[in-house]
Amino acid sequence: MSRSRHSVAPERVDVHERWMTRAAVDALHGDGTANDLGAQILGAEVGEFEYPNAVRR
């Protein structure tokens, strides 16, 4: 997981995550963000990609 300030739009924060399984994602994120953090999020865009030849550990 990495978080960084967007290089063109400094008010944005980019979050990149890489997970080996959907179960791992769900274990961390569950039902979403906590209410105090969720109130600060103005918008979100999610892209999911699967790599069928990825080596699973």
Short mmCIF file of N, CA, C and O in Angstrom, two decimals:
data_model
loop_
_atom_site.label_atom_id
_atom_site.label_comp_id
_atom_site.label_asym_id
_atom_site.label_seq_id
_atom_site.Cartn_x
_atom_site.Cartn_y
_atom_site.Cartn_z
N MET A 1 0.85 -1.16 0.00
CA MET A 1 0.00 0.00 0.00
C MET A 1 0.90 1.23 0.00
O MET A 1 1.91 1.28 0.68
N SER A 2 0.52 2.20 -0.82
CA SER A 2 1.24 3.47 -0.78
C SER A 2 0.23 4.61 -0.87
O SER A 2 -0.81 4.48 -1.50
N ARG A 3 0.56 5.68 -0.22
CA ARG A 3 -0.24 6.90 -0.28
C ARG A 3 0.69 8.03 -0.65
O ARG A 3 1.79 8.15 -0.12
N SER A 4 0.24 8.85 -1.60
CA SER A 4 1.08 9.97 -2.00
C SER A 4 0.22 11.14 -2.44
O SER A 4 -0.92 10.97 -2.86
N ARG A 5 0.79 12.30 -2.33
CA ARG A 5 0.13 13.51 -2.79
C ARG A 5 0.14 13.50 -4.32
O ARG A 5 1.15 13.19 -4.95
N HIS A 6 -0.96 13.84 -4.92
CA HIS A 6 -1.07 13.86 -6.38
C HIS A 6 -0.15 14.95 -6.91
O HIS A 6 -0.11 16.07 -6.40
N SER A 7 0.61 14.64 -7.96
CA SER A 7 1.62 15.60 -8.46
C SER A 7 1.01 16.79 -9.18
O SER A 7 1.62 17.85 -9.23
N VAL A 8 -0.17 16.66 -9.75
CA VAL A 8 -0.80 17.76 -10.48
C VAL A 8 -1.86 18.47 -9.64
O VAL A 8 -2.00 19.68 -9.70
N ALA A 9 -2.59 17.70 -8.85
CA ALA A 9 -3.67 18.26 -8.02
C ALA A 9 -3.32 18.00 -6.55
O ALA A 9 -3.66 16.96 -6.00
N PRO A 10 -2.61 18.92 -5.91
CA PRO A 10 -2.11 18.68 -4.55
C PRO A 10 -3.19 18.44 -3.49
O PRO A 10 -2.91 17.92 -2.43
N GLU A 11 -4.45 18.79 -3.79
CA GLU A 11 -5.52 18.53 -2.83
C GLU A 11 -5.95 17.06 -2.86
O GLU A 11 -6.70 16.61 -2.01
N ARG A 12 -5.45 16.32 -3.85
CA ARG A 12 -5.79 14.89 -3.98
C ARG A 12 -4.73 14.02 -3.33
O ARG A 12 -3.55 14.38 -3.27
N VAL A 13 -5.15 12.87 -2.87
CA VAL A 13 -4.25 11.86 -2.33
C VAL A 13 -4.46 10.59 -3.15
O VAL A 13 -5.60 10.15 -3.34
N ASP A 14 -3.39 10.03 -3.67
CA ASP A 14 -3.47 8.77 -4.41
C ASP A 14 -3.13 7.62 -3.47
O ASP A 14 -2.12 7.68 -2.74
N VAL A 15 -3.95 6.61 -3.49
CA VAL A 15 -3.72 5.41 -2.67
C VAL A 15 -3.63 4.23 -3.62
O VAL A 15 -4.55 4.00 -4.42
N HIS A 16 -2.54 3.50 -3.56
CA HIS A 16 -2.35 2.32 -4.39
C HIS A 16 -2.15 1.12 -3.48
O HIS A 16 -1.35 1.16 -2.55
N GLU A 17 -2.90 0.07 -3.76
CA GLU A 17 -2.82 -1.15 -2.97
C GLU A 17 -2.62 -2.33 -3.90
O GLU A 17 -3.12 -2.33 -5.02
N ARG A 18 -1.91 -3.32 -3.42
CA ARG A 18 -1.72 -4.56 -4.18
C ARG A 18 -1.96 -5.72 -3.22
O ARG A 18 -1.31 -5.82 -2.19
N TRP A 19 -2.90 -6.56 -3.59
CA TRP A 19 -3.30 -7.68 -2.73
C TRP A 19 -3.23 -8.97 -3.51
O TRP A 19 -3.48 -9.00 -4.71
N MET A 20 -2.93 -10.05 -2.82
CA MET A 20 -2.84 -11.35 -3.47
C MET A 20 -4.21 -12.03 -3.58
O MET A 20 -4.41 -12.85 -4.46
N THR A 21 -5.13 -11.70 -2.68
CA THR A 21 -6.44 -12.35 -2.71
C THR A 21 -7.53 -11.33 -2.38
O THR A 21 -7.29 -10.32 -1.71
N ARG A 22 -8.74 -11.60 -2.84
CA ARG A 22 -9.90 -10.77 -2.51
C ARG A 22 -10.16 -10.83 -1.01
O ARG A 22 -10.55 -9.84 -0.39
N ALA A 23 -9.93 -11.99 -0.39
CA ALA A 23 -10.14 -12.14 1.05
C ALA A 23 -9.25 -11.18 1.85
O ALA A 23 -9.67 -10.63 2.86
N ALA A 24 -8.03 -10.96 1.38
CA ALA A 24 -7.12 -10.03 2.06
C ALA A 24 -7.64 -8.59 1.98
O ALA A 24 -7.56 -7.84 2.95
N VAL A 25 -8.18 -8.22 0.83
CA VAL A 25 -8.77 -6.88 0.67
C VAL A 25 -9.94 -6.71 1.62
O VAL A 25 -10.03 -5.72 2.36
N ASP A 26 -10.83 -7.68 1.61
CA ASP A 26 -12.02 -7.62 2.46
C ASP A 26 -11.67 -7.60 3.94
O ASP A 26 -12.34 -6.93 4.73
N ALA A 27 -10.62 -8.31 4.33
CA ALA A 27 -10.22 -8.34 5.74
C ALA A 27 -9.77 -6.96 6.21
O ALA A 27 -10.03 -6.56 7.34
N LEU A 28 -9.11 -6.20 5.34
CA LEU A 28 -8.65 -4.87 5.73
C LEU A 28 -9.78 -3.85 5.64
O LEU A 28 -10.00 -3.08 6.56
N HIS A 29 -10.49 -3.85 4.53
CA HIS A 29 -11.46 -2.79 4.27
C HIS A 29 -12.85 -3.08 4.83
O HIS A 29 -13.60 -2.14 5.11
N GLY A 30 -13.23 -4.32 4.95
CA GLY A 30 -14.53 -4.67 5.50
C GLY A 30 -15.66 -3.90 4.85
O GLY A 30 -15.84 -3.94 3.64
N ASP A 31 -16.40 -3.15 5.66
CA ASP A 31 -17.56 -2.40 5.17
C ASP A 31 -17.21 -0.98 4.71
O ASP A 31 -18.09 -0.18 4.47
N GLY A 32 -15.94 -0.65 4.66
CA GLY A 32 -15.55 0.69 4.19
C GLY A 32 -14.80 1.46 5.26
O GLY A 32 -14.30 0.90 6.22
N THR A 33 -14.74 2.76 5.08
CA THR A 33 -13.98 3.62 5.99
C THR A 33 -14.79 3.94 7.24
O THR A 33 -16.01 3.91 7.24
N ALA A 34 -14.08 4.30 8.29
CA ALA A 34 -14.73 4.74 9.52
C ALA A 34 -15.44 6.07 9.25
O ALA A 34 -15.06 6.82 8.35
N ASN A 35 -16.45 6.37 10.00
CA ASN A 35 -17.26 7.57 9.76
C ASN A 35 -16.44 8.85 9.77
O ASN A 35 -16.68 9.74 8.97
N ASP A 36 -15.46 8.98 10.68
CA ASP A 36 -14.68 10.22 10.74
C ASP A 36 -13.82 10.41 9.48
O ASP A 36 -13.71 11.50 8.96
N LEU A 37 -13.26 9.33 8.96
CA LEU A 37 -12.47 9.43 7.74
C LEU A 37 -13.40 9.57 6.53
O LEU A 37 -13.13 10.35 5.62
N GLY A 38 -14.47 8.83 6.51
CA GLY A 38 -15.42 8.88 5.41
C GLY A 38 -15.96 10.28 5.18
O GLY A 38 -16.22 10.68 4.04
N ALA A 39 -16.12 11.05 6.24
CA ALA A 39 -16.63 12.41 6.13
C ALA A 39 -15.66 13.33 5.39
O ALA A 39 -16.05 14.34 4.82
N GLN A 40 -14.37 12.97 5.40
CA GLN A 40 -13.35 13.80 4.75
C GLN A 40 -13.16 13.45 3.27
O GLN A 40 -12.55 14.21 2.53
N ILE A 41 -13.68 12.32 2.84
CA ILE A 41 -13.49 11.88 1.45
C ILE A 41 -14.54 12.55 0.58
O ILE A 41 -15.74 12.37 0.77
N LEU A 42 -14.09 13.33 -0.38
CA LEU A 42 -14.99 14.05 -1.27
C LEU A 42 -15.37 13.24 -2.49
O LEU A 42 -16.40 13.47 -3.12
N GLY A 43 -14.55 12.28 -2.86
CA GLY A 43 -14.82 11.43 -4.01
C GLY A 43 -13.81 10.30 -4.05
O GLY A 43 -12.77 10.36 -3.42
N ALA A 44 -14.14 9.27 -4.81
CA ALA A 44 -13.24 8.13 -4.91
C ALA A 44 -13.41 7.48 -6.27
O ALA A 44 -14.49 7.49 -6.86
N GLU A 45 -12.33 6.91 -6.76
CA GLU A 45 -12.36 6.14 -7.99
C GLU A 45 -11.57 4.87 -7.74
O GLU A 45 -10.44 4.91 -7.24
N VAL A 46 -12.17 3.74 -8.04
CA VAL A 46 -11.54 2.46 -7.76
C VAL A 46 -11.38 1.69 -9.06
O VAL A 46 -12.32 1.58 -9.85
N GLY A 47 -10.19 1.19 -9.28
CA GLY A 47 -9.93 0.32 -10.42
C GLY A 47 -9.37 -0.99 -9.90
O GLY A 47 -8.49 -1.00 -9.05
N GLU A 48 -9.91 -2.08 -10.36
CA GLU A 48 -9.43 -3.40 -9.94
C GLU A 48 -8.90 -4.15 -11.15
O GLU A 48 -9.52 -4.13 -12.21
N PHE A 49 -7.77 -4.79 -10.96
CA PHE A 49 -7.14 -5.54 -12.03
C PHE A 49 -6.69 -6.89 -11.49
O PHE A 49 -6.21 -6.98 -10.37
N GLU A 50 -6.85 -7.91 -12.28
CA GLU A 50 -6.36 -9.23 -11.91
C GLU A 50 -5.29 -9.65 -12.91
O GLU A 50 -5.42 -9.41 -14.11
N TYR A 51 -4.26 -10.26 -12.39
CA TYR A 51 -3.16 -10.75 -13.21
C TYR A 51 -3.18 -12.27 -13.14
O TYR A 51 -2.73 -12.85 -12.15
N PRO A 52 -3.71 -12.93 -14.17
CA PRO A 52 -3.91 -14.37 -14.09
C PRO A 52 -2.63 -15.17 -13.97
O PRO A 52 -2.64 -16.28 -13.45
N ASN A 53 -1.51 -14.63 -14.38
CA ASN A 53 -0.25 -15.36 -14.30
C ASN A 53 0.59 -14.96 -13.10
O ASN A 53 1.75 -15.33 -13.02
N ALA A 54 0.01 -14.21 -12.19
CA ALA A 54 0.76 -13.76 -11.01
C ALA A 54 1.12 -14.95 -10.14
O ALA A 54 0.35 -15.90 -10.01
N VAL A 55 2.28 -14.88 -9.53
CA VAL A 55 2.73 -15.92 -8.62
C VAL A 55 2.09 -15.67 -7.27
O VAL A 55 2.25 -14.60 -6.68
N ARG A 56 1.34 -16.61 -6.78
CA ARG A 56 0.69 -16.48 -5.47
C ARG A 56 1.56 -17.16 -4.43
O ARG A 56 2.06 -18.25 -4.63
N ARG A 57 1.73 -16.48 -3.32
CA ARG A 57 2.60 -17.01 -2.25
C ARG A 57 1.78 -17.52 -1.11
O ARG A 57 0.73 -17.15 -0.82
#
